[in-house]
Structure formats: C-alpha cells, structure tokens
mmCIF file of C-alpha atoms and ligand atoms in Angstrom:
data_model
loop_
_atom_site.group_PDB
_atom_site.id
_atom_site.type_symbol
_atom_site.label_atom_id
_atom_site.label_comp_id
_atom_site.label_asym_id
_atom_site.label_seq_id
_atom_site.Cartn_x
_atom_site.Cartn_y
_atom_site.Cartn_z
ATOM 1 C CA UNK A 853 71.925 96.892 115.435
ATOM 2 C CA UNK A 854 72.952 97.845 118.912
ATOM 3 C CA UNK A 855 74.190 95.033 121.059
ATOM 4 C CA UNK A 856 74.735 92.515 118.349
ATOM 5 C CA UNK A 857 77.166 94.231 116.023
ATOM 6 C CA UNK A 858 80.264 94.597 118.096
ATOM 7 C CA UNK A 859 82.970 96.900 116.853
ATOM 8 C CA UNK A 860 86.514 95.889 116.258
ATOM 9 C CA UNK A 861 86.131 92.189 116.667
ATOM 10 C CA UNK A 862 89.322 90.239 116.102
ATOM 11 C CA UNK A 863 88.430 89.015 112.582
ATOM 12 C CA UNK A 864 87.534 92.578 111.670
ATOM 13 C CA UNK A 865 90.785 93.998 113.004
ATOM 14 C CA UNK A 866 92.811 91.301 111.252
ATOM 15 C CA UNK A 867 91.048 91.881 107.955
ATOM 16 C CA UNK A 868 91.741 95.604 108.183
ATOM 17 C CA UNK A 869 95.348 94.942 109.092
ATOM 18 C CA UNK A 870 95.780 92.633 106.133
ATOM 19 C CA UNK A 871 94.264 95.129 103.678
ATOM 20 C CA UNK A 872 96.295 97.919 105.157
ATOM 21 C CA UNK A 873 99.496 95.903 104.809
ATOM 22 C CA UNK A 874 98.732 95.685 101.097
ATOM 23 C CA UNK A 875 98.482 99.455 100.914
ATOM 24 C CA UNK A 876 94.731 99.381 100.421
ATOM 25 C CA UNK A 877 92.941 102.415 101.780
ATOM 26 C CA UNK A 878 89.476 102.270 103.223
ATOM 27 C CA UNK A 879 87.167 103.858 105.762
ATOM 28 C CA UNK A 880 86.358 101.930 108.885
ATOM 29 C CA UNK A 881 83.023 101.932 110.670
ATOM 30 C CA UNK A 882 81.654 104.108 107.891
ATOM 31 C CA UNK A 883 78.068 105.399 108.217
ATOM 32 C CA UNK A 884 75.903 105.077 105.131
ATOM 33 C CA UNK A 885 72.572 106.834 105.242
ATOM 34 C CA UNK A 886 69.619 104.880 103.925
ATOM 35 C CA UNK A 887 66.166 106.278 103.285
ATOM 36 C CA UNK A 888 64.209 106.821 106.452
ATOM 37 C CA UNK A 889 66.443 104.700 108.614
ATOM 38 C CA UNK A 890 69.342 105.160 110.927
ATOM 39 C CA UNK A 891 72.616 105.010 109.033
ATOM 40 C CA UNK A 892 74.133 101.613 108.564
ATOM 41 C CA UNK A 893 77.757 101.425 109.588
ATOM 42 C CA UNK A 894 79.894 99.384 107.267
ATOM 43 C CA UNK A 895 82.821 97.750 109.050
ATOM 44 C CA UNK A 896 84.985 98.606 106.055
ATOM 45 C CA UNK A 897 83.973 100.886 103.207
ATOM 46 C CA UNK A 898 85.510 101.833 99.902
ATOM 47 C CA UNK A 899 83.669 105.019 99.104
ATOM 48 C CA UNK A 900 84.935 105.552 95.547
ATOM 49 C CA UNK A 901 84.027 102.035 94.472
ATOM 50 C CA UNK A 902 80.954 102.034 96.695
ATOM 51 C CA UNK A 903 81.852 98.731 98.257
ATOM 52 C CA UNK A 904 80.699 98.022 101.795
ATOM 53 C CA UNK A 905 82.186 95.139 103.771
ATOM 54 C CA UNK A 906 80.592 93.636 106.861
ATOM 55 C CA UNK A 907 82.269 91.058 109.044
ATOM 56 C CA UNK A 908 79.343 89.074 110.413
ATOM 57 C CA UNK A 909 79.505 87.211 113.696
ATOM 58 C CA UNK A 910 78.602 83.535 113.278
ATOM 59 C CA UNK A 911 76.141 83.504 116.152
ATOM 60 C CA UNK A 912 74.330 86.802 115.670
ATOM 61 C CA UNK A 913 74.021 86.479 111.928
ATOM 62 C CA UNK A 914 73.240 82.749 111.870
ATOM 63 C CA UNK A 915 76.205 81.378 109.976
ATOM 64 C CA UNK A 916 75.205 78.079 108.348
ATOM 65 C CA UNK A 917 78.155 76.341 109.983
ATOM 66 C CA UNK A 918 78.166 77.763 113.493
ATOM 67 C CA UNK A 919 74.961 79.727 113.872
ATOM 68 C CA UNK A 920 73.133 77.415 116.197
ATOM 69 C CA UNK A 921 70.160 78.565 118.180
ATOM 70 C CA UNK A 922 70.881 77.965 121.887
ATOM 71 C CA UNK A 923 68.980 75.023 123.374
ATOM 72 C CA UNK A 924 67.692 77.065 126.281
ATOM 73 C CA UNK A 925 65.363 79.991 125.692
ATOM 74 C CA UNK A 926 64.766 78.962 122.116
ATOM 75 C CA UNK A 927 61.499 80.871 122.070
ATOM 76 C CA UNK A 928 63.539 83.981 122.767
ATOM 77 C CA UNK A 929 66.471 83.342 120.459
ATOM 78 C CA UNK A 930 64.749 81.972 117.385
ATOM 79 C CA UNK A 931 62.748 85.070 116.461
ATOM 80 C CA UNK A 932 65.568 87.341 117.538
ATOM 81 C CA UNK A 933 68.137 85.656 115.332
ATOM 82 C CA UNK A 934 65.657 85.423 112.500
ATOM 83 C CA UNK A 935 65.030 89.155 112.746
ATOM 84 C CA UNK A 936 68.767 89.792 112.595
ATOM 85 C CA UNK A 937 69.051 87.807 109.396
ATOM 86 C CA UNK A 938 66.038 89.596 107.927
ATOM 87 C CA UNK A 939 67.558 92.937 108.835
ATOM 88 C CA UNK A 940 70.795 91.949 107.122
ATOM 89 C CA UNK A 941 68.925 91.136 103.917
ATOM 90 C CA UNK A 942 66.990 94.376 104.179
ATOM 91 C CA UNK A 943 70.181 96.393 104.633
ATOM 92 C CA UNK A 944 71.786 94.604 101.687
ATOM 93 C CA UNK A 945 68.824 95.452 99.481
ATOM 94 C CA UNK A 946 68.716 99.089 100.628
ATOM 95 C CA UNK A 947 72.443 99.515 100.031
ATOM 96 C CA UNK A 948 72.160 97.914 96.643
ATOM 97 C CA UNK A 949 69.362 100.319 95.696
ATOM 98 C CA UNK A 950 71.740 103.157 96.457
ATOM 99 C CA UNK A 951 74.426 101.716 94.265
ATOM 100 C CA UNK A 952 76.489 100.063 96.957
ATOM 101 C CA UNK A 953 77.925 96.638 96.554
ATOM 102 C CA UNK A 954 77.929 94.545 99.719
ATOM 103 C CA UNK A 955 80.349 91.852 100.801
ATOM 104 C CA UNK A 956 79.543 89.928 103.955
ATOM 105 C CA UNK A 957 82.367 87.917 105.431
ATOM 106 C CA UNK A 958 81.711 85.379 108.172
ATOM 107 C CA UNK A 959 83.928 85.863 111.172
ATOM 108 C CA UNK A 960 85.143 82.258 110.794
ATOM 109 C CA UNK A 961 86.750 82.993 107.414
ATOM 110 C CA UNK A 962 90.522 83.243 107.894
ATOM 111 C CA UNK A 963 91.570 86.894 107.489
ATOM 112 C CA UNK A 964 93.953 86.246 104.557
ATOM 113 C CA UNK A 965 91.096 84.582 102.686
ATOM 114 C CA UNK A 966 88.741 87.422 103.551
ATOM 115 C CA UNK A 967 91.190 90.047 102.382
ATOM 116 C CA UNK A 968 91.742 88.158 99.104
ATOM 117 C CA UNK A 969 88.009 88.216 98.560
ATOM 118 C CA UNK A 970 87.804 91.954 99.153
ATOM 119 C CA UNK A 971 90.865 92.696 97.019
ATOM 120 C CA UNK A 972 89.478 90.654 94.167
ATOM 121 C CA UNK A 973 86.137 92.445 94.217
ATOM 122 C CA UNK A 974 87.875 95.814 94.395
ATOM 123 C CA UNK A 975 89.924 94.999 91.330
ATOM 124 C CA UNK A 976 86.797 93.980 89.452
ATOM 125 C CA UNK A 977 85.103 97.235 90.403
ATOM 126 C CA UNK A 978 88.144 99.204 89.236
ATOM 127 C CA UNK A 979 87.695 97.982 85.708
HETATM 128 ZN ZN1 ZN B 764 80.747 80.503 111.117
#
C-alpha cells in the first residue's frame, strides 16, 4: 500500500490522542502477517482483543461522500482507485479469517466520534 497509505495523518493522530486521553492502550502502525502476503499495518491495533483499526483517506479509499475520481486522467485513476478498494476488502477478509476484527474509519469522521466507535467495539469485545 505504498504511496497511498500515509502514516500519521491528522485524523489518525487525533484519534490516537483521544483514545490515549481515555487511558486506552493500543499499538500503533502494527504489522499483522497474513498468509503469503506482506504484513498489513494497522493504524491502531488492540492485540488482546484482536481489533485492527484503519483510518482511511477519503480520496484513496473512495469514500462515498468525498471519494471522487478526478476529472482528468480518469483512465488512470478509475482502475487505480478501484484496485485500492478491492485490496481493502481483501485485507478485511484475510484479517477476519485470522480472527481479527476490522474497523475502518473515514478520515472525515470527527475524531471524538471515531474514538467513541472504537471504544464501544472494544467494550463489546471485552464481554
Ligand atoms: Zn469522506
């Protein structure tokens, strides 16, 4: 995912900060090995609960609200962006096969909302 999954984007940093402020511990940029592929790096991972969180950029991951294909070079962007989305689904399925739960948060989601979402899922997994 070189080039299109930037590290430490602002929404990612703010989500981490918000979780951290609540005393929630996690691993950042955590590599998860999948069969026969390069490891996938979860932006935030809870290893005990096996919960992987990805903060997805609206453009690169084709958010339904903001993920517009640029008007110029459409023949270049359309398949590229489609492949990204396919890869995301593939990664989700591979992680799920290995017992990981995946949460994908769009970068446009306000960090407090995103952290609520993660906290809620964590609590459910604790049960
Ligand atoms: Zn968006």
